[in-house]
PDB file of C-alpha atoms in Angstrom:
ATOM      1  CA  MET A  21    -292.740  67.929-146.134  1.00  0.00           C
ATOM      2  CA  LYS A  22    -291.963  69.458-142.940  1.00  0.00           C
ATOM      3  CA  LYS A  23    -288.154  69.886-144.977  1.00  0.00           C
ATOM      4  CA  ARG A  24    -289.103  71.429-147.837  1.00  0.00           C
ATOM      5  CA  LEU A  25    -291.181  73.718-146.042  1.00  0.00           C
ATOM      6  CA  LEU A  26    -288.340  75.114-143.978  1.00  0.00           C
ATOM      7  CA  VAL A  27    -286.089  74.899-146.727  1.00  0.00           C
ATOM      8  CA  PHE A  28    -288.837  77.293-148.869  1.00  0.00           C
ATOM      9  CA  LEU A  29    -288.967  79.269-146.122  1.00  0.00           C
ATOM     10  CA  THR A  30    -284.618  80.000-145.413  1.00  0.00           C
ATOM     11  CA  LEU A  31    -284.876  80.618-149.143  1.00  0.00           C
ATOM     12  CA  THR A  32    -287.535  83.271-149.185  1.00  0.00           C
ATOM     13  CA  LEU A  33    -286.063  84.753-146.323  1.00  0.00           C
ATOM     14  CA  ALA A  34    -282.324  84.711-147.958  1.00  0.00           C
ATOM     15  CA  LEU A  35    -283.798  86.946-150.790  1.00  0.00           C
ATOM     16  CA  ALA A  36    -285.807  89.231-148.868  1.00  0.00           C
ATOM     17  CA  SER A  37    -282.813  90.115-146.769  1.00  0.00           C
ATOM     18  CA  SER A  38    -281.397  90.722-150.768  1.00  0.00           C
ATOM     19  CA  PHE A  39    -283.605  93.391-151.268  1.00  0.00           C
ATOM     20  CA  PHE A  40    -284.099  95.173-148.774  1.00  0.00           C
ATOM     21  CA  VAL A  41    -281.831  97.028-145.971  1.00  0.00           C
ATOM     22  CA  LEU A  42    -282.522  98.032-143.097  1.00  0.00           C
ATOM     23  CA  PRO A  43    -281.969 101.623-142.065  1.00  0.00           C
ATOM     24  CA  SER A  44    -279.037 100.750-139.737  1.00  0.00           C
ATOM     25  CA  SER A  45    -277.204  99.813-142.864  1.00  0.00           C
ATOM     26  CA  VAL A  46    -277.780 103.090-144.348  1.00  0.00           C
ATOM     27  CA  HIS A  47    -274.329 104.861-144.041  1.00  0.00           C
ATOM     28  CA  ALA A  48    -274.892 108.466-145.779  1.00  0.00           C
ATOM     29  CA  GLY A  49    -276.914 111.339-145.657  1.00  0.00           C
ATOM     30  CA  ALA A  50    -277.754 112.539-148.817  1.00  0.00           C
ATOM     31  CA  LEU A  51    -276.877 115.091-150.677  1.00  0.00           C
ATOM     32  CA  VAL A  52    -279.533 116.197-153.273  1.00  0.00           C
ATOM     33  CA  SER A  53    -278.316 119.647-154.622  1.00  0.00           C
ATOM     34  CA  GLN A  54    -275.020 122.521-153.687  1.00  0.00           C
ATOM     35  CA  GLY A  55    -274.526 126.128-154.718  1.00  0.00           C
ATOM     36  CA  ILE A  56    -272.627 127.177-151.465  1.00  0.00           C
ATOM     37  CA  VAL A  57    -270.337 130.002-152.258  1.00  0.00           C
ATOM     38  CA  LEU A  58    -268.062 131.529-149.323  1.00  0.00           C
ATOM     39  CA  THR A  59    -266.259 134.913-149.236  1.00  0.00           C
ATOM     40  CA  CYS A  60    -264.124 137.309-147.445  1.00  0.00           C
ATOM     41  CA  ASN A  61    -267.553 138.212-145.303  1.00  0.00           C
ATOM     42  CA  SER A  62    -270.701 136.090-146.590  1.00  0.00           C
ATOM     43  CA  LEU A  63    -272.544 131.977-147.193  1.00  0.00           C
ATOM     44  CA  SER A  64    -273.975 131.755-150.353  1.00  0.00           C
ATOM     45  CA  GLY A  65    -276.919 128.727-151.242  1.00  0.00           C
ATOM     46  CA  PRO A  66    -278.486 126.854-152.616  1.00  0.00           C
ATOM     47  CA  ILE A  67    -277.801 123.592-150.990  1.00  0.00           C
ATOM     48  CA  THR A  68    -280.846 120.677-150.392  1.00  0.00           C
ATOM     49  CA  PHE A  69    -280.185 117.597-148.628  1.00  0.00           C
ATOM     50  CA  THR A  70    -282.310 114.882-147.861  1.00  0.00           C
ATOM     51  CA  ALA A  71    -282.610 112.227-144.293  1.00  0.00           C
ATOM     52  CA  ASN A  72    -281.878 108.654-145.250  1.00  0.00           C
ATOM     53  CA  ARG A  73    -280.499 106.611-142.067  1.00  0.00           C
ATOM     54  CA  ASP A  74    -281.913 106.497-138.813  1.00  0.00           C
ATOM     55  CA  THR A  75    -279.061 108.065-136.529  1.00  0.00           C
ATOM     56  CA  THR A  76    -281.377 108.976-133.450  1.00  0.00           C
ATOM     57  CA  GLY A  77    -283.455 105.647-133.369  1.00  0.00           C
ATOM     58  CA  THR A  78    -286.674 107.099-134.036  1.00  0.00           C
ATOM     59  CA  GLY A  79    -286.496 107.139-137.472  1.00  0.00           C
ATOM     60  CA  ALA A  80    -284.559 110.465-137.747  1.00  0.00           C
ATOM     61  CA  GLU A  81    -281.212 112.159-138.793  1.00  0.00           C
ATOM     62  CA  THR A  82    -279.614 114.909-137.405  1.00  0.00           C
ATOM     63  CA  PHE A  83    -277.677 117.395-139.350  1.00  0.00           C
ATOM     64  CA  ASN A  84    -275.882 120.117-138.320  1.00  0.00           C
ATOM     65  CA  GLU A  85    -274.049 123.350-140.984  1.00  0.00           C
ATOM     66  CA  ILE A  86    -271.603 124.442-139.667  1.00  0.00           C
ATOM     67  CA  VAL A  87    -269.484 127.833-141.059  1.00  0.00           C
ATOM     68  CA  SER A  88    -266.583 128.341-139.108  1.00  0.00           C
ATOM     69  CA  ASP A  89    -262.936 130.899-139.767  1.00  0.00           C
ATOM     70  CA  GLY A  90    -259.502 129.990-138.726  1.00  0.00           C
ATOM     71  CA  TYR A  91    -259.449 130.639-135.766  1.00  0.00           C
ATOM     72  CA  GLY A  92    -262.536 128.182-134.825  1.00  0.00           C
ATOM     73  CA  VAL A  93    -264.984 131.407-134.329  1.00  0.00           C
ATOM     74  CA  LEU A  94    -268.022 129.473-135.267  1.00  0.00           C
ATOM     75  CA  PHE A  95    -270.683 131.889-137.619  1.00  0.00           C
ATOM     76  CA  GLN A  96    -273.206 129.348-138.251  1.00  0.00           C
ATOM     77  CA  ASN A  97    -273.986 126.424-135.602  1.00  0.00           C
ATOM     78  CA  SER A  98    -277.556 125.059-136.549  1.00  0.00           C
ATOM     79  CA  PRO A  99    -278.129 121.191-135.870  1.00  0.00           C
ATOM     80  CA  ASN A 100    -281.434 120.485-136.979  1.00  0.00           C
ATOM     81  CA  THR A 101    -283.824 116.783-136.745  1.00  0.00           C
ATOM     82  CA  LEU A 102    -285.730 115.462-140.320  1.00  0.00           C
ATOM     83  CA  ALA A 103    -287.737 112.006-140.224  1.00  0.00           C
ATOM     84  CA  ILE A 104    -286.261 109.899-143.253  1.00  0.00           C
ATOM     85  CA  GLY A 105    -287.739 110.559-145.983  1.00  0.00           C
ATOM     86  CA  ALA A 106    -287.526 114.044-145.192  1.00  0.00           C
ATOM     87  CA  SER A 107    -285.856 117.448-146.940  1.00  0.00           C
ATOM     88  CA  SER A 108    -284.165 120.386-145.982  1.00  0.00           C
ATOM     89  CA  SER A 109    -282.810 123.435-147.789  1.00  0.00           C
ATOM     90  CA  TYR A 110    -280.815 126.413-147.376  1.00  0.00           C
ATOM     91  CA  GLY A 111    -281.016 129.323-149.902  1.00  0.00           C
ATOM     92  CA  PRO A 112    -280.721 131.384-152.602  1.00  0.00           C
ATOM     93  CA  ALA A 113    -279.852 134.018-149.536  1.00  0.00           C
ATOM     94  CA  THR A 114    -276.391 135.284-148.285  1.00  0.00           C
ATOM     95  CA  ALA A 115    -275.794 135.798-145.034  1.00  0.00           C
ATOM     96  CA  ILE A 116    -273.089 137.873-144.360  1.00  0.00           C
ATOM     97  CA  PHE A 117    -270.612 137.335-141.504  1.00  0.00           C
ATOM     98  CA  ASN A 118    -267.390 139.114-140.272  1.00  0.00           C
ATOM     99  CA  PHE A 119    -264.422 136.575-140.651  1.00  0.00           C
ATOM    100  CA  ARG A 120    -261.612 137.204-139.247  1.00  0.00           C
ATOM    101  CA  ALA A 121    -259.070 134.763-140.455  1.00  0.00           C
ATOM    102  CA  ASN A 122    -258.406 132.064-143.537  1.00  0.00           C
ATOM    103  CA  PRO A 123    -259.754 128.987-143.908  1.00  0.00           C
ATOM    104  CA  ILE A 124    -262.988 130.043-144.156  1.00  0.00           C
ATOM    105  CA  THR A 125    -265.564 126.535-144.131  1.00  0.00           C
ATOM    106  CA  TYR A 126    -268.390 125.072-144.498  1.00  0.00           C
ATOM    107  CA  THR A 127    -269.374 121.962-143.413  1.00  0.00           C
ATOM    108  CA  LEU A 128    -272.418 120.039-143.722  1.00  0.00           C
ATOM    109  CA  VAL A 129    -272.250 117.474-141.564  1.00  0.00           C
ATOM    110  CA  SER A 130    -274.873 114.000-140.457  1.00  0.00           C
ATOM    111  CA  TYR A 131    -273.682 112.894-136.635  1.00  0.00           C
ATOM    112  CA  ALA A 132    -273.190 110.133-135.691  1.00  0.00           C
ATOM    113  CA  GLY A 133    -275.917 107.848-133.678  1.00  0.00           C
ATOM    114  CA  ASN A 134    -277.544 104.708-133.002  1.00  0.00           C
ATOM    115  CA  GLY A 135    -274.251 102.735-134.323  1.00  0.00           C
ATOM    116  CA  GLN A 136    -274.171 105.093-136.926  1.00  0.00           C
ATOM    117  CA  PRO A 137    -271.213 107.033-137.361  1.00  0.00           C
ATOM    118  CA  GLN A 138    -270.949 110.196-138.712  1.00  0.00           C
ATOM    119  CA  GLN A 139    -270.229 111.505-141.972  1.00  0.00           C
ATOM    120  CA  ILE A 140    -269.367 114.481-143.619  1.00  0.00           C
ATOM    121  CA  LEU A 141    -271.652 114.971-146.776  1.00  0.00           C
ATOM    122  CA  PHE A 142    -270.314 118.375-148.023  1.00  0.00           C
ATOM    123  CA  THR A 143    -267.263 121.230-147.179  1.00  0.00           C
ATOM    124  CA  LEU A 144    -266.034 123.531-148.593  1.00  0.00           C
ATOM    125  CA  SER A 145    -263.037 126.312-147.778  1.00  0.00           C
ATOM    126  CA  PHE A 146    -262.520 130.060-148.826  1.00  0.00           C
ATOM    127  CA  ASN A 147    -259.288 131.788-148.624  1.00  0.00           C
ATOM    128  CA  CYS A 148    -259.608 135.902-148.185  1.00  0.00           C
ATOM    129  CA  ALA A 149    -257.028 137.518-149.164  1.00  0.00           C
ATOM    130  CA  SER A 150    -257.199 140.256-147.049  1.00  0.00           C
ATOM    131  CA  LEU A 151    -257.057 137.765-143.986  1.00  0.00           C
ATOM    132  CA  PRO A 152    -254.380 135.768-142.110  1.00  0.00           C
ATOM    133  CA  THR A 153    -253.962 132.323-142.433  1.00  0.00           C
ATOM    134  CA  VAL A 154    -254.253 130.187-139.772  1.00  0.00           C
ATOM    135  CA  ALA A 155    -251.029 127.720-140.604  1.00  0.00           C
ATOM    136  CA  GLN A 156    -252.895 124.272-138.171  1.00  0.00           C
ATOM    137  CA  PRO A 157    -256.504 125.466-139.178  1.00  0.00           C
ATOM    138  CA  CYS A 158    -258.956 124.739-135.609  1.00  0.00           C
ATOM    139  CA  THR A 159    -261.576 122.196-135.216  1.00  0.00           C
ATOM    140  CA  VAL A 160    -264.710 123.155-133.895  1.00  0.00           C
ATOM    141  CA  ALA A 161    -265.504 120.803-131.699  1.00  0.00           C
ATOM    142  CA  GLU A 162    -268.565 118.752-132.034  1.00  0.00           C
ATOM    143  CA  GLY A 163    -271.611 119.969-130.133  1.00  0.00           C
ATOM    144  CA  ALA A 164    -270.275 122.846-129.582  1.00  0.00           C
ATOM    145  CA  TYR A 165    -271.862 126.334-129.189  1.00  0.00           C
ATOM    146  CA  GLN A 166    -270.627 130.363-128.407  1.00  0.00           C
ATOM    147  CA  GLY A 167    -271.165 132.220-125.528  1.00  0.00           C
ATOM    148  CA  ARG A 168    -269.642 136.084-125.027  1.00  0.00           C
ATOM    149  CA  LEU A 169    -267.855 136.347-121.813  1.00  0.00           C
ATOM    150  CA  THR A 170    -269.148 138.808-119.484  1.00  0.00           C
ATOM    151  CA  SER A 171    -265.722 139.367-116.976  1.00  0.00           C
ATOM    152  CA  ALA A 172    -262.457 138.708-118.526  1.00  0.00           C
ATOM    153  CA  VAL A 173    -261.475 135.507-117.004  1.00  0.00           C
ATOM    154  CA  LYS A 174    -257.958 133.432-116.301  1.00  0.00           C
ATOM    155  CA  LEU A 175    -257.422 130.217-118.231  1.00  0.00           C
ATOM    156  CA  TYR A 176    -256.784 126.251-117.143  1.00  0.00           C
ATOM    157  CA  TRP A 177    -255.665 123.650-118.418  1.00  0.00           C
ATOM    158  CA  ASP A 178    -257.823 121.115-116.257  1.00  0.00           C
ATOM    159  CA  LYS A 179    -260.683 121.385-113.582  1.00  0.00           C
ATOM    160  CA  ALA A 180    -258.359 122.707-110.389  1.00  0.00           C
ATOM    161  CA  ASP A 181    -256.655 126.008-109.309  1.00  0.00           C
ATOM    162  CA  SER A 182    -253.612 124.571-109.967  1.00  0.00           C
ATOM    163  CA  LYS A 183    -253.822 123.757-113.518  1.00  0.00           C
ATOM    164  CA  ALA A 184    -253.356 127.461-114.651  1.00  0.00           C
ATOM    165  CA  VAL A 185    -251.975 128.651-117.490  1.00  0.00           C
ATOM    166  CA  THR A 186    -248.581 129.263-117.086  1.00  0.00           C
ATOM    167  CA  PRO A 187    -247.901 132.815-117.371  1.00  0.00           C
ATOM    168  CA  ASP A 188    -251.227 133.197-116.117  1.00  0.00           C
ATOM    169  CA  THR A 189    -253.324 133.802-119.179  1.00  0.00           C
ATOM    170  CA  PHE A 190    -256.504 135.748-119.740  1.00  0.00           C
ATOM    171  CA  ILE A 191    -259.204 136.166-121.859  1.00  0.00           C
ATOM    172  CA  PRO A 192    -261.081 139.509-122.020  1.00  0.00           C
ATOM    173  CA  ALA A 193    -264.316 140.484-121.462  1.00  0.00           C
ATOM    174  CA  GLY A 194    -267.161 140.653-124.179  1.00  0.00           C
ATOM    175  CA  LYS A 195    -264.364 137.787-126.204  1.00  0.00           C
ATOM    176  CA  VAL A 196    -266.736 135.062-127.779  1.00  0.00           C
ATOM    177  CA  VAL A 197    -264.900 131.501-126.883  1.00  0.00           C
ATOM    178  CA  SER A 198    -267.467 128.174-128.069  1.00  0.00           C
ATOM    179  CA  ILE A 199    -268.073 126.230-125.050  1.00  0.00           C
ATOM    180  CA  VAL A 200    -267.690 122.656-125.033  1.00  0.00           C
ATOM    181  CA  ASP A 201    -269.048 121.432-121.799  1.00  0.00           C
ATOM    182  CA  ASN A 202    -270.341 122.714-118.300  1.00  0.00           C
ATOM    183  CA  ALA A 203    -271.734 120.007-116.430  1.00  0.00           C
ATOM    184  CA  THR A 204    -269.184 120.103-114.336  1.00  0.00           C
ATOM    185  CA  PRO A 205    -270.437 122.750-112.005  1.00  0.00           C
ATOM    186  CA  GLY A 206    -267.782 125.418-110.735  1.00  0.00           C
ATOM    187  CA  TRP A 207    -266.073 124.854-114.081  1.00  0.00           C
ATOM    188  CA  VAL A 208    -266.889 125.558-118.312  1.00  0.00           C
ATOM    189  CA  LYS A 209    -265.078 123.860-121.212  1.00  0.00           C
ATOM    190  CA  ILE A 210    -264.108 126.308-123.793  1.00  0.00           C
ATOM    191  CA  GLN A 211    -262.611 126.042-127.241  1.00  0.00           C
ATOM    192  CA  TRP A 212    -260.355 129.130-127.437  1.00  0.00           C
ATOM    193  CA  ALA A 213    -257.950 129.806-130.295  1.00  0.00           C
ATOM    194  CA  CYS A 214    -257.532 126.060-131.546  1.00  0.00           C
ATOM    195  CA  GLY A 215    -257.193 125.144-127.852  1.00  0.00           C
ATOM    196  CA  ILE A 216    -258.848 123.364-125.654  1.00  0.00           C
ATOM    197  CA  TYR A 217    -258.834 124.918-121.769  1.00  0.00           C
ATOM    198  CA  TYR A 218    -261.645 125.497-118.888  1.00  0.00           C
ATOM    199  CA  ILE A 219    -262.826 128.784-117.009  1.00  0.00           C
ATOM    200  CA  LYS A 220    -263.924 129.199-113.943  1.00  0.00           C
ATOM    201  CA  ALA A 221    -268.573 129.264-114.275  1.00  0.00           C
ATOM    202  CA  GLY A 222    -270.155 132.614-113.553  1.00  0.00           C
ATOM    203  CA  PHE A 223    -268.899 134.726-116.492  1.00  0.00           C
ATOM    204  CA  LEU A 224    -270.441 133.197-119.902  1.00  0.00           C
ATOM    205  CA  ALA A 225    -273.801 135.093-121.367  1.00  0.00           C
ATOM    206  CA  PRO A 226    -275.424 133.818-124.562  1.00  0.00           C
ATOM    207  CA  ASN A 227    -273.813 135.343-127.839  1.00  0.00           C
ATOM    208  CA  THR A 228    -276.567 137.877-129.174  1.00  0.00           C
ATOM    209  CA  ASP A 229    -274.847 138.922-132.090  1.00  0.00           C
ATOM    210  CA  LYS A 230    -273.770 135.737-133.432  1.00  0.00           C
ATOM    211  CA  TYR A 231    -274.565 136.561-136.858  1.00  0.00           C
ATOM    212  CA  ALA A 232    -274.576 140.013-138.639  1.00  0.00           C
ATOM    213  CA  LYS A 233    -277.629 140.358-140.580  1.00  0.00           C
ATOM    214  CA  PRO A 234    -279.649 138.719-142.712  1.00  0.00           C
ATOM    215  CA  TYR A 235    -279.695 136.135-140.377  1.00  0.00           C
ATOM    216  CA  LEU A 236    -279.331 132.737-141.858  1.00  0.00           C
ATOM    217  CA  PRO A 237    -282.344 130.864-142.419  1.00  0.00           C
ATOM    218  CA  THR A 238    -283.920 128.700-139.568  1.00  0.00           C
ATOM    219  CA  ARG A 239    -285.907 125.883-141.627  1.00  0.00           C
TER     220      ARG A 239
END
């Protein structure tokens, strides 16, 4: 009798596992619909997506909508964490941006985490006839955010005075850079003109005019 009961339980568990999938085995967020349009100076919606994989370990999925140009400048960078089953939408609306180089790119990404790989749910690129085209488009470093230089800064290949770019190369005050990492005391890792460099800390402020009005709505 015990042997028959064991066989019955084994078959029951096997059948159950064929009908139920744990969140960690789901491999894509759900893009419900999209009508993204890029122009030489704008982004328009709508786009809707639904969280359906646990990338946080807390029953939620982290997305980001990224808009960048060929120089790697971030015009939109808005991570958003949604509970599994929840949806988020942008638009219909139009945001105005000062793009400077092709290609202009919109990307909806679901970040890696909790044993899940990063997933690109949707991406769209546009080339404006009046803008220059970067031969090898910049890839914006994951997790980067923007800062504005309060003073001219010297570029370094690594976190040491002996690692200065030669000949000496400076970024003028007022320029906007993408901040990749600022965890090392005295140094900030940045992305500038498609390259990764280090600068001395203490010369960055928030980029308060990152967006041209109207602002891209937050959710």
